[in-house]
Amino acid sequence: MATSDHIRPIGLITALAQEYSVVSGIVAPVSDRLIAVQSGLGRAAGFLAATELGHQEKQLSGLVSIGFCGALDTAIATGSIILPDAIITADNERFDTDAGWISAVAAKMAGLPVVTERTIYCATEIIETQAGKQATHSQCGACAVDMESAGIAHAATRFNIPFIAVRIVLDEGTDTLPEATRDAVHSDGNLNVGGLLRGLASRPQDVGGLIRLAGKSGKAQKQLKAVCKALLPDFGLSG
């Protein structure tokens, strides 16, 4: 449903169902200016979801890429909040975030572990291993990685509206993701229980890694809730 004519909503784009459940559950009941949508995995999905929301609402006041990310810098821990100054890609693209908006968001999160003035690398596939993360960090200097922010930023440039990313670190730069997780999520961002079970059946040794990852996921989810609550009612974007 479109918002009232006098309200220019802010689009909050998440990739995963887990992220969407947290974000929408907090913002939907208390703010008609914030609209959360689930895009699914990857840059193209992020771009499509942001573009469709923009056309549906006729006019957005801004776009936010929000959810989890993986750390590339080994000094950054699970639960850290990344407010990047830009999104970069393997094709040497750079999408700058809105500096004034980032500053306002950071001010609202005093006391939380916020990382600013760094870049996020938007990858085309999940970087699973510690070696892969270290290599990517050495090549591009980004502190963290996701897969959707470049697409959402691209949509923002098409609409000529401000863009920011708010990403919570889940896996750290020293973590290698269990292979059993490779098919644990559908491309639409929803959990693939069958894929996860098949992965565990073929790699039962991944159980310990999955338990550790679940603990990190819980911490990141708790931090995502805290961020959303701190940024109500307008995610720091006035006007």
mmCIF file of C-alpha atoms in Angstrom:
data_model
loop_
_atom_site.group_PDB
_atom_site.id
_atom_site.type_symbol
_atom_site.label_atom_id
_atom_site.label_comp_id
_atom_site.label_asym_id
_atom_site.label_seq_id
_atom_site.Cartn_x
_atom_site.Cartn_y
_atom_site.Cartn_z
ATOM 1 C CA MET A 1 0.000 0.000 0.000
ATOM 2 C CA ALA A 2 1.333 3.423 -0.894
ATOM 3 C CA THR A 3 1.803 5.926 1.886
ATOM 4 C CA SER A 4 -0.061 9.208 2.170
ATOM 5 C CA ASP A 5 0.716 11.815 -0.465
ATOM 6 C CA HIS A 6 2.445 14.184 1.979
ATOM 7 C CA ILE A 7 4.854 11.516 3.206
ATOM 8 C CA ARG A 8 7.938 10.594 1.222
ATOM 9 C CA PRO A 9 8.860 7.145 2.554
ATOM 10 C CA ILE A 10 12.315 5.696 3.073
ATOM 11 C CA GLY A 11 12.916 2.275 1.546
ATOM 12 C CA LEU A 12 14.730 -0.265 3.712
ATOM 13 C CA ILE A 13 15.973 -3.122 1.542
ATOM 14 C CA THR A 14 16.950 -6.418 3.175
ATOM 15 C CA ALA A 15 18.186 -9.553 1.424
ATOM 16 C CA LEU A 16 17.293 -12.345 3.847
ATOM 17 C CA ALA A 17 14.008 -13.319 5.463
ATOM 18 C CA GLN A 18 15.753 -13.221 8.851
ATOM 19 C CA GLU A 19 16.777 -9.604 8.264
ATOM 20 C CA TYR A 20 13.363 -8.625 6.951
ATOM 21 C CA SER A 21 11.600 -10.156 9.945
ATOM 22 C CA VAL A 22 13.665 -8.047 12.347
ATOM 23 C CA VAL A 23 13.508 -4.783 10.419
ATOM 24 C CA SER A 24 9.841 -4.899 9.435
ATOM 25 C CA GLY A 25 8.802 -6.087 12.883
ATOM 26 C CA ILE A 26 10.308 -2.983 14.466
ATOM 27 C CA VAL A 27 9.587 -0.250 11.952
ATOM 28 C CA ALA A 28 6.179 -1.226 10.551
ATOM 29 C CA PRO A 29 4.116 -0.800 13.751
ATOM 30 C CA VAL A 30 5.492 2.639 14.623
ATOM 31 C CA SER A 31 6.384 4.513 11.437
ATOM 32 C CA ASP A 32 4.463 4.965 8.200
ATOM 33 C CA ARG A 33 7.529 6.612 6.703
ATOM 34 C CA LEU A 34 9.679 3.480 6.741
ATOM 35 C CA ILE A 35 8.943 0.635 4.325
ATOM 36 C CA ALA A 36 10.927 -2.620 4.540
ATOM 37 C CA VAL A 37 11.115 -5.080 1.656
ATOM 38 C CA GLN A 38 12.982 -8.359 1.130
ATOM 39 C CA SER A 39 14.971 -8.466 -2.086
ATOM 40 C CA GLY A 40 16.644 -11.849 -2.085
ATOM 41 C CA LEU A 41 20.320 -12.474 -2.755
ATOM 42 C CA GLY A 42 22.604 -10.504 -5.041
ATOM 43 C CA ARG A 43 23.057 -7.160 -6.698
ATOM 44 C CA ALA A 44 20.395 -7.664 -9.354
ATOM 45 C CA ALA A 45 17.817 -8.627 -6.732
ATOM 46 C CA GLY A 46 18.679 -5.561 -4.649
ATOM 47 C CA PHE A 47 18.353 -3.280 -7.652
ATOM 48 C CA LEU A 48 15.036 -4.806 -8.716
ATOM 49 C CA ALA A 49 13.486 -4.612 -5.234
ATOM 50 C CA ALA A 50 14.574 -0.990 -4.760
ATOM 51 C CA THR A 51 13.370 -0.011 -8.228
ATOM 52 C CA GLU A 52 9.996 -1.688 -7.805
ATOM 53 C CA LEU A 53 9.501 0.014 -4.448
ATOM 54 C CA GLY A 54 10.387 3.371 -5.948
ATOM 55 C CA HIS A 55 7.869 2.960 -8.755
ATOM 56 C CA GLN A 56 5.205 1.706 -6.348
ATOM 57 C CA GLU A 57 5.625 4.649 -3.993
ATOM 58 C CA LYS A 58 6.061 7.176 -6.821
ATOM 59 C CA GLN A 59 8.649 9.106 -4.813
ATOM 60 C CA LEU A 60 11.057 7.932 -2.118
ATOM 61 C CA SER A 61 13.094 10.236 0.078
ATOM 62 C CA GLY A 62 15.951 7.738 0.379
ATOM 63 C CA LEU A 63 17.108 4.126 0.181
ATOM 64 C CA VAL A 64 18.878 2.044 2.831
ATOM 65 C CA SER A 65 20.690 -1.242 2.305
ATOM 66 C CA ILE A 66 20.279 -2.902 5.695
ATOM 67 C CA GLY A 67 21.112 -6.312 7.073
ATOM 68 C CA PHE A 68 24.122 -8.510 7.758
ATOM 69 C CA CYS A 69 27.565 -8.559 6.182
ATOM 70 C CA GLY A 70 30.843 -10.404 6.498
ATOM 71 C CA ALA A 71 33.957 -8.734 7.859
ATOM 72 C CA LEU A 72 37.060 -8.620 5.673
ATOM 73 C CA ASP A 73 39.181 -6.681 8.158
ATOM 74 C CA THR A 74 40.168 -9.100 10.914
ATOM 75 C CA ALA A 75 40.041 -6.275 13.489
ATOM 76 C CA ILE A 76 36.252 -5.996 13.109
ATOM 77 C CA ALA A 77 34.144 -8.260 15.311
ATOM 78 C CA THR A 78 30.710 -9.835 15.005
ATOM 79 C CA GLY A 79 28.047 -7.300 15.959
ATOM 80 C CA SER A 80 29.979 -4.294 14.660
ATOM 81 C CA ILE A 81 27.836 -1.805 12.742
ATOM 82 C CA ILE A 82 29.278 -0.733 9.400
ATOM 83 C CA LEU A 83 28.249 2.690 8.070
ATOM 84 C CA PRO A 84 30.341 2.835 4.890
ATOM 85 C CA ASP A 85 31.239 5.976 3.026
ATOM 86 C CA ALA A 86 31.035 4.046 -0.254
ATOM 87 C CA ILE A 87 30.185 0.734 -1.900
ATOM 88 C CA ILE A 88 32.800 -0.633 -4.307
ATOM 89 C CA THR A 89 32.755 -3.514 -6.793
ATOM 90 C CA ALA A 90 35.168 -5.726 -8.695
ATOM 91 C CA ASP A 91 34.452 -3.605 -11.799
ATOM 92 C CA ASN A 92 35.914 -0.528 -10.071
ATOM 93 C CA GLU A 93 32.499 1.027 -9.554
ATOM 94 C CA ARG A 94 32.066 3.288 -6.552
ATOM 95 C CA PHE A 95 28.735 4.374 -5.096
ATOM 96 C CA ASP A 96 29.177 7.031 -2.416
ATOM 97 C CA THR A 97 26.774 7.081 0.499
ATOM 98 C CA ASP A 98 25.172 10.348 1.630
ATOM 99 C CA ALA A 99 27.660 11.881 4.072
ATOM 100 C CA GLY A 100 25.144 14.017 5.956
ATOM 101 C CA TRP A 101 22.757 11.107 6.410
ATOM 102 C CA ILE A 102 25.560 8.803 7.576
ATOM 103 C CA SER A 103 26.619 11.429 10.121
ATOM 104 C CA ALA A 104 23.071 11.716 11.461
ATOM 105 C CA VAL A 105 22.741 7.934 11.730
ATOM 106 C CA ALA A 106 26.063 7.611 13.547
ATOM 107 C CA ALA A 107 25.005 10.292 16.027
ATOM 108 C CA LYS A 108 21.856 8.318 16.866
ATOM 109 C CA MET A 109 23.916 5.216 17.654
ATOM 110 C CA ALA A 110 26.197 6.624 20.323
ATOM 111 C CA GLY A 111 27.493 3.820 22.520
ATOM 112 C CA LEU A 112 27.145 1.138 19.836
ATOM 113 C CA PRO A 113 30.198 -0.338 18.006
ATOM 114 C CA VAL A 114 30.014 1.742 14.828
ATOM 115 C CA VAL A 115 32.600 1.650 12.022
ATOM 116 C CA THR A 116 32.603 4.644 9.661
ATOM 117 C CA GLU A 117 34.781 6.103 6.902
ATOM 118 C CA ARG A 118 35.396 2.670 5.372
ATOM 119 C CA THR A 119 34.092 0.944 2.246
ATOM 120 C CA ILE A 120 31.978 -2.165 1.723
ATOM 121 C CA TYR A 121 32.777 -4.504 -1.145
ATOM 122 C CA CYS A 122 29.736 -5.780 -3.031
ATOM 123 C CA ALA A 123 30.596 -9.308 -4.175
ATOM 124 C CA THR A 124 28.959 -11.467 -6.825
ATOM 125 C CA GLU A 125 29.153 -14.580 -4.633
ATOM 126 C CA ILE A 126 29.617 -15.450 -0.989
ATOM 127 C CA ILE A 127 33.227 -15.287 0.183
ATOM 128 C CA GLU A 128 33.367 -18.382 2.358
ATOM 129 C CA THR A 129 36.956 -18.799 3.480
ATOM 130 C CA GLN A 130 39.362 -16.869 5.659
ATOM 131 C CA ALA A 131 41.863 -16.910 2.794
ATOM 132 C CA GLY A 132 39.304 -15.524 0.371
ATOM 133 C CA LYS A 133 38.384 -12.733 2.764
ATOM 134 C CA GLN A 134 42.003 -11.785 3.356
ATOM 135 C CA ALA A 135 42.727 -11.750 -0.372
ATOM 136 C CA THR A 136 39.721 -9.521 -1.063
ATOM 137 C CA HIS A 137 40.672 -7.165 1.760
ATOM 138 C CA SER A 138 44.231 -6.902 0.408
ATOM 139 C CA GLN A 139 43.008 -6.218 -3.118
ATOM 140 C CA CYS A 140 40.370 -3.575 -2.436
ATOM 141 C CA GLY A 141 40.845 -2.378 1.142
ATOM 142 C CA ALA A 142 37.159 -2.743 2.015
ATOM 143 C CA CYS A 143 36.385 -3.588 5.622
ATOM 144 C CA ALA A 144 33.335 -5.777 4.924
ATOM 145 C CA VAL A 145 31.428 -7.547 2.172
ATOM 146 C CA ASP A 146 27.814 -7.992 1.132
ATOM 147 C CA MET A 147 26.081 -8.856 -2.141
ATOM 148 C CA GLU A 148 23.220 -6.356 -2.527
ATOM 149 C CA SER A 149 24.362 -2.831 -1.654
ATOM 150 C CA ALA A 150 25.693 -1.893 -5.095
ATOM 151 C CA GLY A 151 22.346 -2.751 -6.674
ATOM 152 C CA ILE A 152 20.413 -0.681 -4.140
ATOM 153 C CA ALA A 153 22.858 2.207 -4.515
ATOM 154 C CA HIS A 154 22.467 1.999 -8.295
ATOM 155 C CA ALA A 155 18.703 2.294 -7.942
ATOM 156 C CA ALA A 156 19.159 5.357 -5.720
ATOM 157 C CA THR A 157 21.226 7.045 -8.414
ATOM 158 C CA ARG A 158 18.477 6.303 -10.947
ATOM 159 C CA PHE A 159 15.921 8.007 -8.689
ATOM 160 C CA ASN A 160 18.382 10.773 -7.736
ATOM 161 C CA ILE A 161 17.783 10.216 -4.023
ATOM 162 C CA PRO A 162 20.207 9.708 -1.114
ATOM 163 C CA PHE A 163 21.498 6.252 -0.240
ATOM 164 C CA ILE A 164 23.183 4.712 2.792
ATOM 165 C CA ALA A 165 24.093 1.218 3.943
ATOM 166 C CA VAL A 166 23.719 -0.012 7.521
ATOM 167 C CA ARG A 167 25.282 -3.443 7.834
ATOM 168 C CA ILE A 168 25.853 -5.626 10.890
ATOM 169 C CA VAL A 169 28.865 -7.942 10.869
ATOM 170 C CA LEU A 170 27.909 -11.615 11.186
ATOM 171 C CA ASP A 171 30.965 -13.685 10.223
ATOM 172 C CA GLU A 172 34.417 -12.319 11.020
ATOM 173 C CA GLY A 173 37.445 -12.064 8.766
ATOM 174 C CA THR A 174 39.027 -15.084 10.451
ATOM 175 C CA ASP A 175 35.927 -17.261 9.984
ATOM 176 C CA THR A 176 35.476 -19.880 7.286
ATOM 177 C CA LEU A 177 31.815 -20.629 6.663
ATOM 178 C CA PRO A 178 30.759 -24.305 6.926
ATOM 179 C CA GLU A 179 30.272 -25.853 3.499
ATOM 180 C CA ALA A 180 26.901 -27.187 4.665
ATOM 181 C CA THR A 181 25.538 -23.611 4.511
ATOM 182 C CA ARG A 182 26.028 -23.273 0.742
ATOM 183 C CA ASP A 183 22.468 -24.354 -0.065
ATOM 184 C CA ALA A 184 20.882 -23.190 3.187
ATOM 185 C CA VAL A 185 19.186 -20.140 1.658
ATOM 186 C CA HIS A 186 17.056 -19.860 -1.463
ATOM 187 C CA SER A 187 17.853 -17.090 -3.949
ATOM 188 C CA ASP A 188 14.794 -15.183 -2.681
ATOM 189 C CA GLY A 189 16.387 -14.948 0.770
ATOM 190 C CA ASN A 190 14.196 -17.545 2.480
ATOM 191 C CA LEU A 191 15.626 -20.445 4.463
ATOM 192 C CA ASN A 192 16.151 -23.660 2.489
ATOM 193 C CA VAL A 193 15.722 -26.291 5.199
ATOM 194 C CA GLY A 194 16.083 -29.158 2.758
ATOM 195 C CA GLY A 195 19.311 -27.758 1.356
ATOM 196 C CA LEU A 196 20.735 -27.311 4.839
ATOM 197 C CA LEU A 197 19.829 -30.849 5.857
ATOM 198 C CA ARG A 198 21.347 -32.288 2.687
ATOM 199 C CA GLY A 199 24.504 -30.316 3.352
ATOM 200 C CA LEU A 200 24.712 -31.677 6.877
ATOM 201 C CA ALA A 201 24.068 -35.205 5.682
ATOM 202 C CA SER A 202 27.049 -34.995 3.327
ATOM 203 C CA ARG A 203 29.248 -33.068 5.785
ATOM 204 C CA PRO A 204 28.313 -34.024 9.376
ATOM 205 C CA GLN A 205 31.635 -32.553 10.515
ATOM 206 C CA ASP A 206 30.137 -29.094 9.879
ATOM 207 C CA VAL A 207 27.818 -29.353 12.901
ATOM 208 C CA GLY A 208 30.268 -27.564 15.200
ATOM 209 C CA GLY A 209 30.800 -24.777 12.681
ATOM 210 C CA LEU A 210 27.058 -24.344 12.247
ATOM 211 C CA ILE A 211 26.559 -24.046 16.001
ATOM 212 C CA ARG A 212 29.233 -21.341 16.183
ATOM 213 C CA LEU A 213 27.693 -19.549 13.192
ATOM 214 C CA ALA A 214 24.262 -19.692 14.835
ATOM 215 C CA GLY A 215 25.703 -17.975 17.893
ATOM 216 C CA LYS A 216 27.167 -15.208 15.758
ATOM 217 C CA SER A 217 23.874 -14.899 13.894
ATOM 218 C CA GLY A 218 22.025 -14.416 17.158
ATOM 219 C CA LYS A 219 24.425 -11.648 18.184
ATOM 220 C CA ALA A 220 24.117 -9.921 14.807
ATOM 221 C CA GLN A 221 20.324 -10.176 14.924
ATOM 222 C CA LYS A 222 20.251 -8.615 18.388
ATOM 223 C CA GLN A 223 22.404 -5.759 17.136
ATOM 224 C CA LEU A 224 20.173 -5.264 14.097
ATOM 225 C CA LYS A 225 17.201 -4.865 16.431
ATOM 226 C CA ALA A 226 19.097 -2.293 18.504
ATOM 227 C CA VAL A 227 20.017 -0.331 15.382
ATOM 228 C CA CYS A 228 16.456 -0.212 14.080
ATOM 229 C CA LYS A 229 15.135 0.953 17.443
ATOM 230 C CA ALA A 230 17.819 3.640 17.718
ATOM 231 C CA LEU A 231 17.000 4.999 14.259
ATOM 232 C CA LEU A 232 13.243 5.372 14.694
ATOM 233 C CA PRO A 233 11.163 7.127 13.504
ATOM 234 C CA ASP A 234 12.956 8.378 10.362
ATOM 235 C CA PHE A 235 16.345 6.597 10.212
ATOM 236 C CA GLY A 236 18.040 9.954 10.666
ATOM 237 C CA LEU A 237 16.760 11.399 7.399
ATOM 238 C CA SER A 238 14.763 14.529 8.203
ATOM 239 C CA GLY A 239 12.486 16.304 5.756
#
